[in-house]
Amino acid sequence: MKTVHTEKHRLRASKTELNGGQLVPPFECPERVEHILAELAARRHGEIVAPDAFGLAPVRRIHDGAYLDFLSTCWEEWQAAGYAGEAIATTWPSRRMPLSRPPREIDGRIGYYCLAAETSISGGTWEAAQAAADVALTGQALVAGGARAAFALCRPPGHHAAQDMFGGYCFLNNAAIAAQAFRDQGAARVAVLDVDFHHGNGTQAIFYDRPDVLFLSLHGDPDEAFPYFLGAADETGTGAGEGFNVNYPLAPGTAYPAWAEALENALARIRAYGAEAVVVSLGLDTFKEDPISFFKLESADFTDYGRRIARLGLPTLFVLEGGYAVAEVGINTVNVLTGFEEEA
């Protein structure tokens, strides 16, 4: 299995995250990729290739043009306005404020496009986000070209990014962009399987009214876990998309047997759907030692569920999402990929 990677991920090197009322070093950090690359090398796990450049056309298939314009200029406008720190949202259009248009001033505009204040924008963020989308699209091209599977080592991650919102460390929805590319290249039905601890609220929002992309997410109960406001079991899609959105909210302390039961249900739904390709939003923050999650998976469990995904027998693109137990993120990532290849 080839891994797609670019050193441009290092351009996303924010210094601040709002957590527990304090500004702390971000949990989503460049070191995550270093540990994954080291483990890939230690286990001689396939070739690592650089991404091709796809431009913004496939990104615009998912994201609003005005939102992309905002991302591309936010940091420069923030600096020009005289703000000393990194760009962090401080105000939002709430339930009592009509969502008419984004303000002209950058302090207001960042809140208009932001879903969570923990994620700052800093120099290099836009360039890194574009590079991550290219990584996902290159992986998709490998799979569409006949590879059984590929691993898109995306950073920053993407599954919290909606059509016109960023947050949860995400700016462009890499998995959704790749899923759309499969559709645009002729796949009639695509599944997105999100195994990150946190609900893929952005991916859900993007495909919620569509029957051609089945979205399934195993995640911490939104009553207990970020991003809180989406991810309930009764969110099943709308309009033509009714029945094509499947959520598995799981309780604090969930261990592998219960998690794997939900996974098997999701895999059965993918088979019944008749998907021609599957995009796996691969978050490793289900690990028992993850600092911002509450599931209890062991490292060996990641190998097992890689095998289970392989039994689908579908062309499969793995797209990196979260995972913040940095010392173990490489082990757990490569365990999934190894399990998949052992079964495939």
GROMACS .gro file of C-alpha atoms in nm:
model
  344
    1MET     CA    1   0.000   0.000   0.000
    2LYS     CA    2   0.142   0.337  -0.102
    3THR     CA    3   0.140   0.630   0.139
    4VAL     CA    4   0.098   0.982   0.003
    5HIS     CA    5   0.283   1.246   0.204
    6THR     CA    6   0.413   1.601   0.171
    7GLU     CA    7   0.642   1.802   0.394
    8LYS     CA    8   0.413   2.100   0.331
    9HIS     CA    9   0.210   1.977   0.629
   10ARG     CA   10   0.475   2.153   0.843
   11LEU     CA   11   0.343   2.487   0.721
   12ARG     CA   12   0.053   2.427   0.960
   13ALA     CA   13   0.241   2.493   1.285
   14SER     CA   14   0.001   2.691   1.500
   15LYS     CA   15   0.124   2.776   1.849
   16THR     CA   16  -0.206   2.830   2.028
   17GLU     CA   17  -0.517   2.628   2.107
   18LEU     CA   18  -0.794   2.733   2.343
   19ASN     CA   19  -0.846   2.439   2.580
   20GLY     CA   20  -1.005   2.440   2.922
   21GLY     CA   21  -0.994   2.818   2.940
   22GLN     CA   22  -0.622   2.833   2.861
   23LEU     CA   23  -0.410   2.887   2.553
   24VAL     CA   24  -0.203   2.570   2.519
   25PRO     CA   25   0.019   2.415   2.249
   26PRO     CA   26  -0.213   2.247   1.996
   27PHE     CA   27  -0.282   1.876   2.033
   28GLU     CA   28  -0.284   1.860   1.652
   29CYS     CA   29   0.088   1.906   1.584
   30PRO     CA   30   0.350   1.828   1.316
   31GLU     CA   31   0.504   1.560   1.537
   32ARG     CA   32   0.205   1.335   1.470
   33VAL     CA   33   0.323   1.286   1.112
   34GLU     CA   34   0.683   1.227   1.219
   35HIS     CA   35   0.576   0.934   1.437
   36ILE     CA   36   0.366   0.783   1.158
   37LEU     CA   37   0.648   0.814   0.905
   38ALA     CA   38   0.893   0.659   1.149
   39GLU     CA   39   0.665   0.361   1.207
   40LEU     CA   40   0.603   0.316   0.835
   41ALA     CA   41   0.979   0.308   0.780
   42ALA     CA   42   1.046   0.075   1.074
   43ARG     CA   43   0.797  -0.179   0.939
   44ARG     CA   44   0.896  -0.121   0.573
   45HIS     CA   45   0.534  -0.055   0.498
   46GLY     CA   46   0.528   0.029   0.130
   47GLU     CA   47   0.640   0.322  -0.082
   48ILE     CA   48   0.593   0.684   0.019
   49VAL     CA   49   0.506   0.912  -0.272
   50ALA     CA   50   0.459   1.286  -0.312
   51PRO     CA   51   0.122   1.429  -0.410
   52ASP     CA   52   0.031   1.574  -0.745
   53ALA     CA   53  -0.113   1.926  -0.768
   54PHE     CA   54  -0.485   1.931  -0.847
   55GLY     CA   55  -0.567   2.299  -0.798
   56LEU     CA   56  -0.892   2.418  -0.644
   57ALA     CA   57  -1.141   2.276  -0.897
   58PRO     CA   58  -1.201   1.950  -0.704
   59VAL     CA   59  -1.205   2.143  -0.376
   60ARG     CA   60  -1.477   2.371  -0.509
   61ARG     CA   61  -1.691   2.063  -0.572
   62ILE     CA   62  -1.726   2.048  -0.192
   63HIS     CA   63  -1.652   2.393  -0.047
   64ASP     CA   64  -1.816   2.732  -0.094
   65GLY     CA   65  -1.614   2.975  -0.305
   66ALA     CA   66  -1.645   3.267  -0.061
   67TYR     CA   67  -1.525   3.039   0.220
   68LEU     CA   68  -1.218   2.942   0.016
   69ASP     CA   69  -1.149   3.308  -0.052
   70PHE     CA   70  -1.167   3.373   0.321
   71LEU     CA   71  -0.923   3.093   0.404
   72SER     CA   72  -0.677   3.208   0.140
   73THR     CA   73  -0.655   3.565   0.277
   74CYS     CA   74  -0.747   3.534   0.648
   75TRP     CA   75  -0.395   3.537   0.791
   76GLU     CA   76  -0.281   3.835   0.584
   77GLU     CA   77  -0.597   4.031   0.666
   78TRP     CA   78  -0.562   3.945   1.035
   79GLN     CA   79  -0.206   4.078   1.040
   80ALA     CA   80  -0.301   4.386   0.840
   81ALA     CA   81  -0.569   4.465   1.097
   82GLY     CA   82  -0.297   4.488   1.362
   83TYR     CA   83  -0.374   4.178   1.569
   84ALA     CA   84  -0.065   4.046   1.744
   85GLY     CA   85  -0.153   3.680   1.803
   86GLU     CA   86  -0.289   3.402   1.588
   87ALA     CA   87  -0.636   3.441   1.438
   88ILE     CA   88  -0.894   3.304   1.683
   89ALA     CA   89  -1.269   3.355   1.659
   90THR     CA   90  -1.432   3.543   1.948
   91THR     CA   91  -1.788   3.592   1.823
   92TRP     CA   92  -2.036   3.390   1.615
   93PRO     CA   93  -2.374   3.434   1.446
   94SER     CA   94  -2.582   3.263   1.715
   95ARG     CA   95  -2.937   3.126   1.705
   96ARG     CA   96  -3.079   3.476   1.759
   97MET     CA   97  -2.873   3.639   1.481
   98PRO     CA   98  -2.980   3.592   1.118
   99LEU     CA   99  -2.706   3.447   0.897
  100SER     CA  100  -2.723   3.712   0.627
  101ARG     CA  101  -2.362   3.771   0.519
  102PRO     CA  102  -2.010   3.770   0.663
  103PRO     CA  103  -1.890   4.102   0.812
  104ARG     CA  104  -1.623   4.302   0.631
  105GLU     CA  105  -1.393   4.320   0.934
  106ILE     CA  106  -1.174   4.011   0.967
  107ASP     CA  107  -1.248   3.965   1.340
  108GLY     CA  108  -1.615   3.922   1.255
  109ARG     CA  109  -1.557   3.724   0.938
  110ILE     CA  110  -1.347   3.460   1.111
  111GLY     CA  111  -1.636   3.399   1.352
  112TYR     CA  112  -1.880   3.372   1.063
  113TYR     CA  113  -1.681   3.085   0.913
  114CYS     CA  114  -1.568   2.919   1.239
  115LEU     CA  115  -1.745   2.639   1.428
  116ALA     CA  116  -1.512   2.614   1.730
  117ALA     CA  117  -1.269   2.857   1.893
  118GLU     CA  118  -1.000   2.602   1.972
  119THR     CA  119  -0.868   2.620   1.615
  120SER     CA  120  -0.655   2.921   1.532
  121ILE     CA  121  -0.537   3.027   1.188
  122SER     CA  122  -0.168   3.107   1.148
  123GLY     CA  123   0.081   3.163   0.870
  124GLY     CA  124   0.098   2.866   0.634
  125THR     CA  125  -0.244   2.725   0.730
  126TRP     CA  126  -0.400   2.777   0.388
  127GLU     CA  127  -0.101   2.634   0.203
  128ALA     CA  128  -0.094   2.327   0.428
  129ALA     CA  129  -0.468   2.272   0.388
  130GLN     CA  130  -0.437   2.285   0.010
  131ALA     CA  131  -0.148   2.039   0.025
  132ALA     CA  132  -0.354   1.801   0.240
  133ALA     CA  133  -0.633   1.808  -0.017
  134ASP     CA  134  -0.377   1.722  -0.286
  135VAL     CA  135  -0.256   1.432  -0.070
  136ALA     CA  136  -0.613   1.297  -0.048
  137LEU     CA  137  -0.676   1.344  -0.419
  138THR     CA  138  -0.350   1.169  -0.508
  139GLY     CA  139  -0.447   0.875  -0.289
  140GLN     CA  140  -0.787   0.869  -0.454
  141ALA     CA  141  -0.624   0.867  -0.797
  142LEU     CA  142  -0.409   0.568  -0.698
  143VAL     CA  143  -0.716   0.372  -0.588
  144ALA     CA  144  -0.924   0.480  -0.887
  145GLY     CA  145  -0.633   0.371  -1.106
  146GLY     CA  146  -0.646   0.015  -0.976
  147ALA     CA  147  -0.464   0.006  -0.641
  148ARG     CA  148  -0.643  -0.205  -0.380
  149ALA     CA  149  -0.586   0.068  -0.121
  150ALA     CA  150  -0.382   0.379  -0.045
  151PHE     CA  151  -0.307   0.586   0.265
  152ALA     CA  152  -0.340   0.964   0.239
  153LEU     CA  153  -0.125   1.101   0.522
  154CYS     CA  154  -0.323   1.425   0.545
  155ARG     CA  155  -0.239   1.704   0.780
  156PRO     CA  156  -0.424   1.919   0.872
  157PRO     CA  157  -0.715   1.676   0.906
  158GLY     CA  158  -1.052   1.750   0.749
  159HIS     CA  159  -1.367   1.576   0.873
  160HIS     CA  160  -1.495   1.868   1.085
  161ALA     CA  161  -1.477   2.112   0.791
  162ALA     CA  162  -1.820   2.171   0.636
  163GLN     CA  163  -1.905   2.346   0.311
  164ASP     CA  164  -1.824   2.686   0.461
  165MET     CA  165  -1.694   2.626   0.815
  166PHE     CA  166  -1.363   2.534   0.976
  167GLY     CA  167  -1.285   2.407   1.325
  168GLY     CA  168  -1.173   2.098   1.510
  169TYR     CA  169  -0.829   2.151   1.349
  170CYS     CA  170  -0.992   2.111   1.003
  171PHE     CA  171  -1.009   2.354   0.710
  172LEU     CA  172  -1.075   2.151   0.394
  173ASN     CA  173  -1.263   1.823   0.414
  174ASN     CA  174  -1.008   1.586   0.262
  175ALA     CA  175  -1.227   1.275   0.285
  176ALA     CA  176  -1.528   1.448   0.128
  177ILE     CA  177  -1.314   1.590  -0.152
  178ALA     CA  178  -1.182   1.240  -0.225
  179ALA     CA  179  -1.530   1.085  -0.211
  180GLN     CA  180  -1.657   1.344  -0.458
  181ALA     CA  181  -1.364   1.266  -0.687
  182PHE     CA  182  -1.469   0.899  -0.692
  183ARG     CA  183  -1.820   1.009  -0.786
  184ASP     CA  184  -1.702   1.249  -1.055
  185GLN     CA  185  -1.492   0.972  -1.209
  186GLY     CA  186  -1.784   0.735  -1.244
  187ALA     CA  187  -1.844   0.555  -0.913
  188ALA     CA  188  -2.222   0.543  -0.870
  189ARG     CA  189  -2.210   0.497  -0.493
  190VAL     CA  190  -1.935   0.578  -0.243
  191ALA     CA  191  -1.921   0.517   0.131
  192VAL     CA  192  -1.739   0.734   0.383
  193LEU     CA  193  -1.664   0.541   0.702
  194ASP     CA  194  -1.554   0.771   0.985
  195VAL     CA  195  -1.378   0.587   1.269
  196ASP     CA  196  -1.240   0.897   1.441
  197PHE     CA  197  -1.347   0.940   1.805
  198HIS     CA  198  -1.509   1.274   1.720
  199HIS     CA  199  -1.816   1.287   1.499
  200GLY     CA  200  -1.746   1.386   1.139
  201ASN     CA  201  -1.991   1.674   1.154
  202GLY     CA  202  -1.848   1.844   0.847
  203THR     CA  203  -1.874   1.533   0.631
  204GLN     CA  204  -2.229   1.473   0.753
  205ALA     CA  205  -2.330   1.829   0.664
  206ILE     CA  206  -2.178   1.802   0.316
  207PHE     CA  207  -2.358   1.481   0.216
  208TYR     CA  208  -2.671   1.498   0.435
  209ASP     CA  209  -2.915   1.544   0.146
  210ARG     CA  210  -2.743   1.308  -0.099
  211PRO     CA  211  -2.809   0.937  -0.169
  212ASP     CA  212  -2.491   0.883  -0.371
  213VAL     CA  213  -2.253   0.904  -0.070
  214LEU     CA  214  -2.333   0.692   0.235
  215PHE     CA  215  -2.185   0.846   0.550
  216LEU     CA  216  -2.131   0.636   0.862
  217SER     CA  217  -1.965   0.763   1.181
  218LEU     CA  218  -1.864   0.584   1.503
  219HIS     CA  219  -1.798   0.848   1.769
  220GLY     CA  220  -1.834   0.975   2.122
  221ASP     CA  221  -2.191   1.059   2.218
  222PRO     CA  222  -2.247   1.426   2.123
  223ASP     CA  223  -2.406   1.485   2.464
  224GLU     CA  224  -2.060   1.416   2.606
  225ALA     CA  225  -1.805   1.495   2.336
  226PHE     CA  226  -1.692   1.755   2.081
  227PRO     CA  227  -1.830   1.871   1.842
  228TYR     CA  228  -2.150   1.827   2.049
  229PHE     CA  229  -2.422   1.957   1.818
  230LEU     CA  230  -2.435   1.682   1.556
  231GLY     CA  231  -2.397   1.306   1.566
  232ALA     CA  232  -2.716   1.169   1.721
  233ALA     CA  233  -2.854   0.835   1.606
  234ASP     CA  234  -3.174   0.995   1.475
  235GLU     CA  235  -2.985   1.208   1.222
  236THR     CA  236  -3.045   0.993   0.914
  237GLY     CA  237  -3.035   1.239   0.625
  238THR     CA  238  -3.288   1.467   0.461
  239GLY     CA  239  -3.474   1.473   0.129
  240ALA     CA  240  -3.307   1.243  -0.122
  241GLY     CA  241  -3.044   1.171   0.143
  242GLU     CA  242  -3.287   1.020   0.393
  243GLY     CA  243  -3.146   0.689   0.515
  244PHE     CA  244  -2.795   0.753   0.386
  245ASN     CA  245  -2.651   0.905   0.705
  246VAL     CA  246  -2.579   0.663   0.989
  247ASN     CA  247  -2.445   0.765   1.331
  248TYR     CA  248  -2.321   0.539   1.610
  249PRO     CA  249  -2.290   0.759   1.922
  250LEU     CA  250  -2.107   0.561   2.192
  251ALA     CA  251  -2.075   0.620   2.564
  252PRO     CA  252  -1.771   0.722   2.771
  253GLY     CA  253  -1.548   0.426   2.844
  254THR     CA  254  -1.650   0.229   2.534
  255ALA     CA  255  -1.406  -0.058   2.484
  256TYR     CA  256  -1.336  -0.257   2.170
  257PRO     CA  257  -1.611  -0.523   2.189
  258ALA     CA  258  -1.890  -0.262   2.179
  259TRP     CA  259  -1.701  -0.046   1.931
  260ALA     CA  260  -1.639  -0.343   1.701
  261GLU     CA  261  -2.008  -0.436   1.716
  262ALA     CA  262  -2.094  -0.090   1.585
  263LEU     CA  263  -1.826  -0.124   1.318
  264GLU     CA  264  -1.968  -0.456   1.198
  265ASN     CA  265  -2.311  -0.296   1.169
  266ALA     CA  266  -2.160  -0.013   0.963
  267LEU     CA  267  -1.974  -0.257   0.738
  268ALA     CA  268  -2.294  -0.454   0.680
  269ARG     CA  269  -2.469  -0.133   0.577
  270ILE     CA  270  -2.188  -0.052   0.333
  271ARG     CA  271  -2.225  -0.398   0.175
  272ALA     CA  272  -2.603  -0.360   0.148
  273TYR     CA  273  -2.562  -0.014  -0.003
  274GLY     CA  274  -2.354  -0.150  -0.290
  275ALA     CA  275  -2.067   0.097  -0.255
  276GLU     CA  276  -1.807   0.087  -0.529
  277ALA     CA  277  -1.537   0.250  -0.314
  278VAL     CA  278  -1.491   0.339   0.051
  279VAL     CA  279  -1.311   0.636   0.205
  280VAL     CA  280  -1.207   0.574   0.565
  281SER     CA  281  -1.171   0.883   0.781
  282LEU     CA  282  -0.895   0.730   0.991
  283GLY     CA  283  -0.885   0.889   1.334
  284LEU     CA  284  -0.666   0.715   1.592
  285ASP     CA  285  -0.809   0.904   1.890
  286THR     CA  286  -1.019   0.603   1.993
  287PHE     CA  287  -0.699   0.483   2.165
  288LYS     CA  288  -0.725   0.443   2.544
  289GLU     CA  289  -0.447   0.695   2.615
  290ASP     CA  290  -0.571   0.972   2.388
  291PRO     CA  291  -0.573   1.300   2.587
  292ILE     CA  292  -0.896   1.445   2.444
  293SER     CA  293  -1.113   1.134   2.399
  294PHE     CA  294  -1.281   0.869   2.614
  295PHE     CA  295  -1.282   0.535   2.429
  296LYS     CA  296  -1.063   0.246   2.543
  297LEU     CA  297  -0.925   0.075   2.234
  298GLU     CA  298  -0.590  -0.105   2.268
  299SER     CA  299  -0.320  -0.093   2.001
  300ALA     CA  300  -0.395  -0.452   1.894
  301ASP     CA  301  -0.758  -0.353   1.829
  302PHE     CA  302  -0.650  -0.126   1.546
  303THR     CA  303  -0.496  -0.424   1.365
  304ASP     CA  304  -0.817  -0.620   1.407
  305TYR     CA  305  -1.042  -0.350   1.270
  306GLY     CA  306  -0.810  -0.300   0.974
  307ARG     CA  307  -0.877  -0.665   0.891
  308ARG     CA  308  -1.251  -0.615   0.927
  309ILE     CA  309  -1.251  -0.320   0.685
  310ALA     CA  310  -1.050  -0.526   0.434
  311ARG     CA  311  -1.324  -0.790   0.432
  312LEU     CA  312  -1.547  -0.544   0.248
  313GLY     CA  313  -1.337  -0.626  -0.059
  314LEU     CA  314  -1.370  -0.269  -0.185
  315PRO     CA  315  -1.120  -0.020  -0.324
  316THR     CA  316  -1.025   0.168  -0.007
  317LEU     CA  317  -0.870   0.505   0.062
  318PHE     CA  318  -0.753   0.574   0.417
  319VAL     CA  319  -0.742   0.945   0.501
  320LEU     CA  320  -0.571   1.055   0.823
  321GLU     CA  321  -0.787   1.248   1.067
  322GLY     CA  322  -0.721   1.275   1.443
  323GLY     CA  323  -0.517   1.092   1.704
  324TYR     CA  324  -0.340   1.287   1.978
  325ALA     CA  325  -0.157   1.028   2.187
  326VAL     CA  326   0.142   1.136   1.981
  327ALA     CA  327   0.391   0.870   2.092
  328GLU     CA  328   0.151   0.590   1.991
  329VAL     CA  329  -0.014   0.743   1.685
  330GLY     CA  330   0.237   0.585   1.448
  331ILE     CA  331   0.193   0.237   1.597
  332ASN     CA  332  -0.186   0.256   1.586
  333THR     CA  333  -0.198   0.399   1.234
  334VAL     CA  334   0.030   0.135   1.087
  335ASN     CA  335  -0.154  -0.136   1.280
  336VAL     CA  336  -0.473  -0.048   1.089
  337LEU     CA  337  -0.293  -0.051   0.755
  338THR     CA  338  -0.110  -0.375   0.837
  339GLY     CA  339  -0.430  -0.547   0.946
  340PHE     CA  340  -0.597  -0.438   0.624
  341GLU     CA  341  -0.315  -0.573   0.408
  342GLU     CA  342  -0.294  -0.900   0.599
  343GLU     CA  343  -0.661  -0.966   0.529
  344ALA     CA  344  -0.667  -0.825   0.177
   0.00000   0.00000   0.00000
